[in-house]
Amino acid sequence: NDLLAPLRSGHQKWMETLRTTAAGPQFDRAFMAAQVEHHQGALQMLDGLLSAAGDAALTERLRKMQGDVRGHLNRAQTLRQRVGVGVAQ
């Protein structure tokens, strides 16, 4: 079971989008949308790993990683709002 496959697929899609997006506000919006999606995918992957983890030390480390990724996701969502992604215009 390749838990990273969805992240790789999403990453490739976003990299192609970013490669073809001109610098400026449109790029900023695309970049922040990619960051939010990537961090959401990372949280889903960590959820899957936690459900399979049988070791207490591994579980503790995965929970710490979840907290770190949630913090990054919250920051990315804030920045996304600032550049106008997902905001009613």
PDB file of C-alpha atoms in Angstrom:
ATOM      1  CA  ASN A   1       0.000   0.000   0.000  1.00  0.00           C
ATOM      2  CA  ASP A   2       1.632   3.211  -1.185  1.00  0.00           C
ATOM      3  CA  LEU A   3       0.443   5.887   1.232  1.00  0.00           C
ATOM      4  CA  LEU A   4       2.454   8.525  -0.615  1.00  0.00           C
ATOM      5  CA  ALA A   5       0.854   7.935  -4.034  1.00  0.00           C
ATOM      6  CA  PRO A   6      -1.904  10.567  -3.587  1.00  0.00           C
ATOM      7  CA  LEU A   7       0.660  13.126  -2.421  1.00  0.00           C
ATOM      8  CA  ARG A   8       2.919  12.405  -5.401  1.00  0.00           C
ATOM      9  CA  SER A   9       0.038  12.672  -7.841  1.00  0.00           C
ATOM     10  CA  GLY A  10      -1.177  15.938  -6.336  1.00  0.00           C
ATOM     11  CA  HIS A  11       2.345  17.316  -6.232  1.00  0.00           C
ATOM     12  CA  GLN A  12       2.897  16.601  -9.921  1.00  0.00           C
ATOM     13  CA  LYS A  13      -0.413  18.251 -10.814  1.00  0.00           C
ATOM     14  CA  TRP A  14       0.387  21.372  -8.826  1.00  0.00           C
ATOM     15  CA  MET A  15       3.952  21.614 -10.129  1.00  0.00           C
ATOM     16  CA  GLU A  16       2.633  21.615 -13.690  1.00  0.00           C
ATOM     17  CA  THR A  17       0.095  24.312 -12.787  1.00  0.00           C
ATOM     18  CA  LEU A  18       2.785  26.440 -11.164  1.00  0.00           C
ATOM     19  CA  ARG A  19       5.177  25.972 -14.109  1.00  0.00           C
ATOM     20  CA  THR A  20       2.571  27.392 -16.473  1.00  0.00           C
ATOM     21  CA  THR A  21       1.341  30.238 -14.266  1.00  0.00           C
ATOM     22  CA  ALA A  22       2.874  33.675 -14.723  1.00  0.00           C
ATOM     23  CA  ALA A  23       4.522  35.370 -11.756  1.00  0.00           C
ATOM     24  CA  GLY A  24       2.307  37.714  -9.810  1.00  0.00           C
ATOM     25  CA  PRO A  25      -1.007  37.478  -7.966  1.00  0.00           C
ATOM     26  CA  GLN A  26      -2.266  34.537 -10.042  1.00  0.00           C
ATOM     27  CA  PHE A  27       0.873  32.543  -9.177  1.00  0.00           C
ATOM     28  CA  ASP A  28       0.551  33.485  -5.496  1.00  0.00           C
ATOM     29  CA  ARG A  29      -3.041  32.208  -5.433  1.00  0.00           C
ATOM     30  CA  ALA A  30      -2.091  28.964  -7.187  1.00  0.00           C
ATOM     31  CA  PHE A  31       0.889  28.418  -4.885  1.00  0.00           C
ATOM     32  CA  MET A  32      -1.133  28.907  -1.712  1.00  0.00           C
ATOM     33  CA  ALA A  33      -3.938  26.678  -2.986  1.00  0.00           C
ATOM     34  CA  ALA A  34      -1.307  23.985  -3.628  1.00  0.00           C
ATOM     35  CA  GLN A  35       0.123  24.402  -0.132  1.00  0.00           C
ATOM     36  CA  VAL A  36      -3.276  23.994   1.501  1.00  0.00           C
ATOM     37  CA  GLU A  37      -4.104  20.919  -0.581  1.00  0.00           C
ATOM     38  CA  HIS A  38      -0.688  19.369   0.062  1.00  0.00           C
ATOM     39  CA  HIS A  39      -0.935  19.843   3.828  1.00  0.00           C
ATOM     40  CA  GLN A  40      -4.464  18.414   3.874  1.00  0.00           C
ATOM     41  CA  GLY A  41      -3.143  15.361   2.025  1.00  0.00           C
ATOM     42  CA  ALA A  42      -0.265  15.037   4.482  1.00  0.00           C
ATOM     43  CA  LEU A  43      -2.742  15.004   7.368  1.00  0.00           C
ATOM     44  CA  GLN A  44      -4.742  12.247   5.671  1.00  0.00           C
ATOM     45  CA  MET A  45      -1.557  10.238   5.185  1.00  0.00           C
ATOM     46  CA  LEU A  46      -0.629  10.685   8.853  1.00  0.00           C
ATOM     47  CA  ASP A  47      -4.122   9.549   9.878  1.00  0.00           C
ATOM     48  CA  GLY A  48      -3.569   6.369   7.883  1.00  0.00           C
ATOM     49  CA  LEU A  49      -0.179   5.791   9.442  1.00  0.00           C
ATOM     50  CA  LEU A  50      -1.560   6.351  12.935  1.00  0.00           C
ATOM     51  CA  SER A  51      -4.288   3.789  12.410  1.00  0.00           C
ATOM     52  CA  ALA A  52      -1.629   1.227  11.416  1.00  0.00           C
ATOM     53  CA  ALA A  53       1.003   2.121  14.022  1.00  0.00           C
ATOM     54  CA  GLY A  54       1.429  -0.450  16.753  1.00  0.00           C
ATOM     55  CA  ASP A  55       4.411   1.056  18.496  1.00  0.00           C
ATOM     56  CA  ALA A  56       3.895   3.676  21.242  1.00  0.00           C
ATOM     57  CA  ALA A  57       7.005   5.670  20.287  1.00  0.00           C
ATOM     58  CA  LEU A  58       5.982   5.738  16.629  1.00  0.00           C
ATOM     59  CA  THR A  59       2.443   6.788  17.558  1.00  0.00           C
ATOM     60  CA  GLU A  60       3.810   9.626  19.680  1.00  0.00           C
ATOM     61  CA  ARG A  61       6.064  10.825  16.857  1.00  0.00           C
ATOM     62  CA  LEU A  62       3.232  10.666  14.327  1.00  0.00           C
ATOM     63  CA  ARG A  63       0.982  12.702  16.639  1.00  0.00           C
ATOM     64  CA  LYS A  64       3.701  15.351  16.944  1.00  0.00           C
ATOM     65  CA  MET A  65       4.020  15.412  13.184  1.00  0.00           C
ATOM     66  CA  GLN A  66       0.242  15.850  12.914  1.00  0.00           C
ATOM     67  CA  GLY A  67       0.449  18.886  15.178  1.00  0.00           C
ATOM     68  CA  ASP A  68       3.267  20.375  13.118  1.00  0.00           C
ATOM     69  CA  VAL A  69       1.412  19.795   9.840  1.00  0.00           C
ATOM     70  CA  ARG A  70      -1.820  21.234  11.294  1.00  0.00           C
ATOM     71  CA  GLY A  71       0.114  24.363  12.281  1.00  0.00           C
ATOM     72  CA  HIS A  72       1.534  24.664   8.771  1.00  0.00           C
ATOM     73  CA  LEU A  73      -1.934  24.076   7.289  1.00  0.00           C
ATOM     74  CA  ASN A  74      -3.465  26.794   9.463  1.00  0.00           C
ATOM     75  CA  ARG A  75      -0.745  29.226   8.369  1.00  0.00           C
ATOM     76  CA  ALA A  76      -1.210  28.277   4.706  1.00  0.00           C
ATOM     77  CA  GLN A  77      -4.979  28.795   5.000  1.00  0.00           C
ATOM     78  CA  THR A  78      -4.405  32.244   6.507  1.00  0.00           C
ATOM     79  CA  LEU A  79      -2.004  33.188   3.720  1.00  0.00           C
ATOM     80  CA  ARG A  80      -4.387  31.762   1.122  1.00  0.00           C
ATOM     81  CA  GLN A  81      -7.098  34.068   2.430  1.00  0.00           C
ATOM     82  CA  ARG A  82      -4.721  37.030   2.187  1.00  0.00           C
ATOM     83  CA  VAL A  83      -3.962  36.370  -1.480  1.00  0.00           C
ATOM     84  CA  GLY A  84      -7.631  35.890  -2.271  1.00  0.00           C
ATOM     85  CA  VAL A  85      -8.068  32.146  -2.763  1.00  0.00           C
ATOM     86  CA  GLY A  86     -11.389  30.937  -1.465  1.00  0.00           C
ATOM     87  CA  VAL A  87     -12.601  34.424  -0.617  1.00  0.00           C
ATOM     88  CA  ALA A  88     -15.889  35.620  -2.062  1.00  0.00           C
ATOM     89  CA  GLN A  89     -15.092  38.502  -4.413  1.00  0.00           C
TER      90      GLN A  89
END
